Short mmCIF file of C-alpha atoms in Angstrom, two decimals:
data_model
loop_
_atom_site.label_atom_id
_atom_site.label_comp_id
_atom_site.label_asym_id
_atom_site.label_seq_id
_atom_site.Cartn_x
_atom_site.Cartn_y
_atom_site.Cartn_z
CA UNK L 294 9.51 -7.99 -0.74
CA UNK L 295 9.84 -11.02 -0.82
CA UNK L 296 12.02 -13.69 1.36
CA UNK L 297 13.67 -14.82 -1.93
CA UNK L 298 14.99 -11.46 -3.59
CA UNK L 299 16.62 -12.56 -6.63
CA UNK L 300 12.62 -13.39 -7.62
CA UNK L 301 11.18 -10.38 -6.80
CA UNK L 302 14.24 -8.67 -8.85
CA UNK L 303 14.13 -10.20 -11.37
CA UNK L 304 10.02 -10.04 -11.95
CA UNK L 305 10.54 -6.39 -11.28
CA UNK L 306 12.86 -6.10 -13.71
CA UNK L 307 10.58 -8.08 -16.69
CA UNK L 308 7.34 -6.27 -15.74
CA UNK L 309 7.92 -3.38 -17.25
CA UNK L 310 5.44 -3.06 -20.15
CA UNK L 311 2.76 0.01 -20.19
CA UNK L 312 0.97 -1.52 -22.74
CA UNK L 313 0.28 -3.88 -20.58
CA UNK L 314 -0.11 -3.45 -16.81
CA UNK L 315 -1.35 -6.23 -15.73
CA UNK L 316 2.20 -7.64 -16.16
CA UNK L 317 3.52 -5.57 -13.58
CA UNK L 318 0.97 -7.76 -11.34
CA UNK L 319 2.69 -11.40 -12.03
CA UNK L 320 5.73 -10.96 -9.15
CA UNK L 321 2.88 -10.17 -6.71
CA UNK L 322 0.31 -13.02 -7.90
CA UNK L 323 3.99 -15.36 -7.63
CA UNK L 324 4.79 -14.32 -4.22
CA UNK L 325 1.32 -14.69 -2.71
CA UNK L 326 0.18 -18.14 -4.15
CA UNK L 327 3.76 -19.21 -2.69
CA UNK L 328 2.86 -17.08 0.45
CA UNK L 329 5.93 -15.62 0.48
CA UNK L 330 5.24 -12.88 2.22
CA UNK L 331 8.26 -12.04 4.41
CA UNK L 332 6.93 -8.16 4.56
CA UNK L 333 3.68 -9.29 6.24
CA UNK L 334 4.05 -7.29 10.04
CA UNK L 335 1.93 -9.37 12.32
CA UNK L 336 1.28 -5.76 14.25
CA UNK L 337 -0.24 -2.71 14.00
CA UNK L 338 1.81 -0.72 12.24
CA UNK L 339 4.06 1.36 14.73
CA UNK L 340 4.11 4.49 12.43
CA UNK L 341 0.16 3.82 11.55
CA UNK L 342 -0.81 3.81 14.96
CA UNK L 343 1.25 7.12 15.81
CA UNK L 344 0.04 9.11 13.48
CA UNK L 345 -3.72 7.81 13.53
CA UNK L 346 -5.40 10.91 14.86
CA UNK L 347 -3.66 13.04 11.91
CA UNK L 348 -4.97 10.87 8.80
CA UNK L 349 -8.44 10.37 10.45
CA UNK L 350 -8.55 14.75 11.90
CA UNK L 351 -11.63 13.69 14.00
CA UNK L 352 -13.81 11.41 11.09
CA UNK L 353 -15.16 8.81 13.32
CA UNK L 354 -16.26 7.34 9.58
CA UNK L 355 -13.82 7.71 7.21
CA UNK L 356 -13.51 6.49 3.77
CA UNK L 357 -9.87 4.69 4.33
CA UNK L 358 -7.86 2.81 1.70
CA UNK L 359 -4.94 0.74 1.83
CA UNK L 360 -3.46 -0.38 -1.58
CA UNK L 361 -1.67 -3.24 -1.96
CA UNK L 362 -3.11 -4.15 0.91
CA UNK L 363 -2.35 -7.65 1.74
CA UNK L 364 -3.29 -9.28 4.90
CA UNK L 365 -2.76 -5.98 6.85
CA UNK L 366 -4.34 -6.30 10.21
CA UNK L 367 -5.26 -2.79 10.41
CA UNK L 368 -7.70 -3.17 8.52
CA UNK L 369 -9.53 -5.20 10.73
CA UNK L 370 -9.03 -2.31 13.21
CA UNK L 371 -9.89 0.58 11.71
CA UNK L 372 -13.07 -1.79 10.50
CA UNK L 373 -13.81 -2.35 14.10
CA UNK L 374 -13.82 1.32 14.88
CA UNK L 375 -16.37 1.79 12.76
CA UNK L 376 -14.79 3.18 9.49
CA UNK L 377 -15.10 2.48 6.21
CA UNK L 378 -12.10 0.24 5.32
CA UNK L 379 -11.55 -0.23 1.38
CA UNK L 380 -7.77 -2.36 0.44
CA UNK L 381 -7.28 -3.66 -3.10
CA UNK L 382 -5.01 -6.32 -4.52
CA UNK L 383 -3.93 -8.45 -7.21
CA UNK L 384 -3.49 -11.21 -5.35
CA UNK L 385 -6.87 -13.59 -4.41
CA UNK L 386 -5.24 -15.04 -1.94
CA UNK L 387 -4.32 -11.96 -0.07
CA UNK L 388 -7.52 -10.89 0.72
CA UNK L 389 -8.90 -14.89 1.40
CA UNK L 390 -5.73 -15.41 3.97
CA UNK L 391 -6.64 -12.36 5.31
CA UNK L 392 -10.80 -12.57 6.37
CA UNK L 393 -9.53 -16.21 7.27
CA UNK L 394 -7.01 -15.46 9.78
CA UNK L 395 -9.24 -12.92 11.44
CA UNK L 396 -12.21 -15.30 11.48
CA UNK L 397 -14.59 -12.49 9.59
CA UNK L 398 -16.96 -13.85 7.39
CA UNK L 399 -17.76 -12.06 3.73
CA UNK L 400 -19.54 -12.39 0.88
CA UNK L 401 -18.29 -11.39 -2.87
CA UNK L 402 -19.36 -9.77 -5.87
CA UNK L 403 -18.33 -8.91 -9.39
CA UNK L 404 -17.79 -5.15 -9.30
CA UNK L 405 -17.19 -5.37 -13.12
CA UNK L 406 -14.74 -7.78 -15.57
CA UNK L 407 -11.81 -7.41 -13.92
CA UNK L 408 -12.83 -6.64 -10.01
CA UNK L 409 -13.95 -9.06 -7.42
CA UNK L 410 -15.22 -7.66 -4.11
CA UNK L 411 -15.08 -9.40 -0.78
CA UNK L 412 -17.02 -7.05 1.58
CA UNK L 413 -18.24 -8.29 4.84
CA UNK L 414 -22.25 -8.06 5.62
CA UNK L 415 -22.28 -4.47 7.19
CA UNK L 416 -20.64 -3.37 3.96
CA UNK L 417 -18.28 -0.84 5.87
CA UNK L 418 -14.93 -3.19 4.76
CA UNK L 419 -14.38 -3.99 1.02
CA UNK L 420 -11.66 -5.69 -0.43
CA UNK L 421 -10.74 -5.65 -3.75
CA UNK L 422 -9.15 -7.92 -6.07
CA UNK L 423 -7.69 -6.46 -9.17
CA UNK L 424 -4.81 -4.50 -11.00
CA UNK L 425 -4.28 -1.66 -8.51
CA UNK L 426 -2.78 0.33 -11.73
CA UNK L 427 -5.96 -0.26 -13.91
CA UNK L 428 -9.03 0.32 -11.55
CA UNK L 429 -11.42 2.71 -12.05
CA UNK L 430 -14.74 2.29 -10.27
CA UNK L 431 -17.80 4.58 -9.15
CA UNK L 432 -17.49 2.47 -5.78
CA UNK L 433 -14.58 4.82 -5.13
CA UNK L 434 -13.64 7.32 -7.97
CA UNK L 435 -13.11 10.52 -6.07
CA UNK L 436 -14.38 9.04 -2.74
CA UNK L 437 -11.32 8.29 -0.54
CA UNK L 438 -10.60 10.61 1.90
CA UNK L 439 -7.87 8.83 4.28
CA UNK L 440 -4.74 6.50 2.61
CA UNK L 441 -2.44 4.33 4.44
CA UNK L 442 0.40 3.20 1.86
CA UNK L 443 3.07 1.26 3.39
CA UNK L 444 4.77 -1.32 0.95
CA UNK L 445 3.08 -0.07 -2.66
CA UNK L 446 4.77 2.96 -4.00
CA UNK L 447 7.80 1.97 -2.70
CA UNK L 448 7.56 -1.35 -3.81
CA UNK L 449 7.38 -0.49 -7.52
CA UNK L 450 9.47 1.02 -10.30
CA UNK L 451 9.21 4.16 -11.74
CA UNK L 452 6.88 3.11 -14.88
CA UNK L 453 4.91 1.35 -12.10
CA UNK L 454 4.78 4.55 -10.05
CA UNK L 455 3.39 6.89 -12.86
CA UNK L 456 0.35 4.15 -13.00
CA UNK L 457 0.25 4.53 -9.22
CA UNK L 458 -0.44 7.93 -9.18
CA UNK L 459 -2.84 8.46 -11.73
CA UNK L 460 -4.67 5.57 -10.28
CA UNK L 461 -4.49 7.49 -7.26
CA UNK L 462 -5.25 11.04 -8.32
CA UNK L 463 -8.06 9.42 -10.05
CA UNK L 464 -9.47 8.08 -6.20
CA UNK L 465 -9.16 10.39 -3.66
CA UNK L 466 -11.78 12.35 -3.07
CA UNK L 467 -11.08 16.85 -2.38
CA UNK L 468 -10.21 16.86 1.15
CA UNK L 469 -7.93 13.64 1.43
CA UNK L 470 -5.27 12.99 4.50
CA UNK L 471 -2.43 10.55 3.00
CA UNK L 472 0.24 8.85 4.91
CA UNK L 473 3.01 6.88 2.51
CA UNK L 474 5.73 5.03 4.23
CA UNK L 475 8.58 4.44 2.18
CA UNK L 476 11.48 2.79 2.69
CA UNK L 477 15.32 4.92 2.70
CA UNK L 478 18.84 3.17 2.92
CA UNK L 479 22.22 2.66 0.11
CA UNK L 480 20.55 1.23 -3.33
CA UNK L 481 24.19 0.63 -3.66
CA UNK L 482 24.43 -2.22 -1.61
CA UNK L 483 20.40 -3.59 -2.70
CA UNK L 484 18.88 -2.99 -5.64
CA UNK L 485 15.82 -5.24 -5.78
CA UNK L 486 12.63 -4.91 -4.75
CA UNK L 487 11.99 -2.97 -1.83
CA UNK L 488 13.64 0.70 -3.42
CA UNK L 489 14.86 3.39 -1.50
CA UNK L 490 12.41 6.58 -2.37
CA UNK L 491 14.53 9.24 -0.77
CA UNK L 492 12.72 12.79 -0.79
CA UNK L 493 13.30 14.00 -4.21
CA UNK L 494 11.35 11.36 -5.59
CA UNK L 495 8.28 11.45 -3.27
CA UNK L 496 8.33 15.49 -3.94
CA UNK L 497 8.65 14.66 -7.84
CA UNK L 498 5.69 12.37 -8.24
CA UNK L 499 3.02 14.00 -5.33
CA UNK L 500 4.20 17.33 -5.42
CA UNK L 501 1.72 18.99 -8.32
CA UNK L 502 -1.22 18.11 -6.02
CA UNK L 503 -0.17 17.23 -2.42
CA UNK L 504 1.78 19.65 0.22
CA UNK L 505 3.73 17.51 1.37
CA UNK L 506 5.33 17.05 5.16
CA UNK L 507 7.73 15.02 5.97
CA UNK L 508 6.88 13.67 9.70
CA UNK L 509 10.15 11.08 10.70
CA UNK L 510 12.44 8.92 9.69
CA UNK L 511 13.71 6.07 11.58
CA UNK L 512 15.33 2.72 11.80
CA UNK L 513 11.87 0.62 12.56
CA UNK L 514 12.51 -1.74 15.67
CA UNK L 515 11.35 -4.65 13.00
CA UNK L 516 14.88 -3.97 11.20
CA UNK L 517 15.59 -7.56 10.68
CA UNK L 518 12.91 -8.14 8.81
CA UNK L 519 14.19 -5.93 5.78
CA UNK L 520 17.83 -7.14 6.65
CA UNK L 521 16.79 -10.77 6.33
CA UNK L 522 14.72 -10.29 2.96
CA UNK L 523 17.54 -8.07 1.47
CA UNK L 524 20.09 -10.86 3.14
CA UNK L 525 22.54 -8.01 3.80
CA UNK L 526 22.98 -6.06 7.14
CA UNK L 527 22.65 -2.18 5.87
CA UNK L 528 20.68 0.34 7.97
CA UNK L 529 17.51 0.63 6.43
CA UNK L 530 14.72 3.83 8.09
CA UNK L 531 11.71 3.94 7.11
CA UNK L 532 10.60 7.49 6.39
CA UNK L 533 6.72 8.87 6.66
CA UNK L 534 5.16 11.67 5.17
CA UNK L 535 1.70 13.41 5.40
CA UNK L 536 0.61 14.60 1.87
CA UNK L 537 -2.93 16.82 2.13
CA UNK L 538 -4.45 18.58 -0.96
CA UNK L 539 -2.17 21.37 -2.93
CA UNK L 540 -2.99 24.80 -1.49
CA UNK L 541 -4.42 27.53 -4.67
#
């Protein structure tokens, strides 16, 4: 979500090329390079706070993943609580800014020829600079127990969502628990990034492998953040879904 909606909208339209998924990352890399990060919250996300216990289900050392992690401060909170935190972002600036702003020391290592991991010295927080759409590595494959997605699935095109779901399926552990936050609004009033995600879209993409529970749909306290980005006083709702493995 860029303060300059025209830039984000045009990049999203230009980035449609299934044969070269790296093109999909150009918008986000450009925004982070310019530090144009209007979507970033400087406080813990209220919905994640509200549903934290549902997500963790008593797990005191969960493997939590933040797709398109940016520099979300919730990662520090879960790390301090003793969990194993994994974030994935295509922009190195996002990860570097997170560690700098949170005053956390880190070290780097290459996971493969396209992925660099920024890890805390205790090894419990690993933020990976790579393309989420093509990420395929034993460090996470089949091991992600919990997911918090605010601003990944809901801010990409349908072509990108198909690639996103392929990666998600590859990474999830058999007993996963997943909180998905998307936006809903009158798409005729705004056709850039982010995109409105009605319930039927969520069920279309997740229904074959997830049980889907709609938890709430509310106008957030930070509504002005979205309205400023869209340059439009339209009503925006944040809708939260709880996803678990589909029953046989």
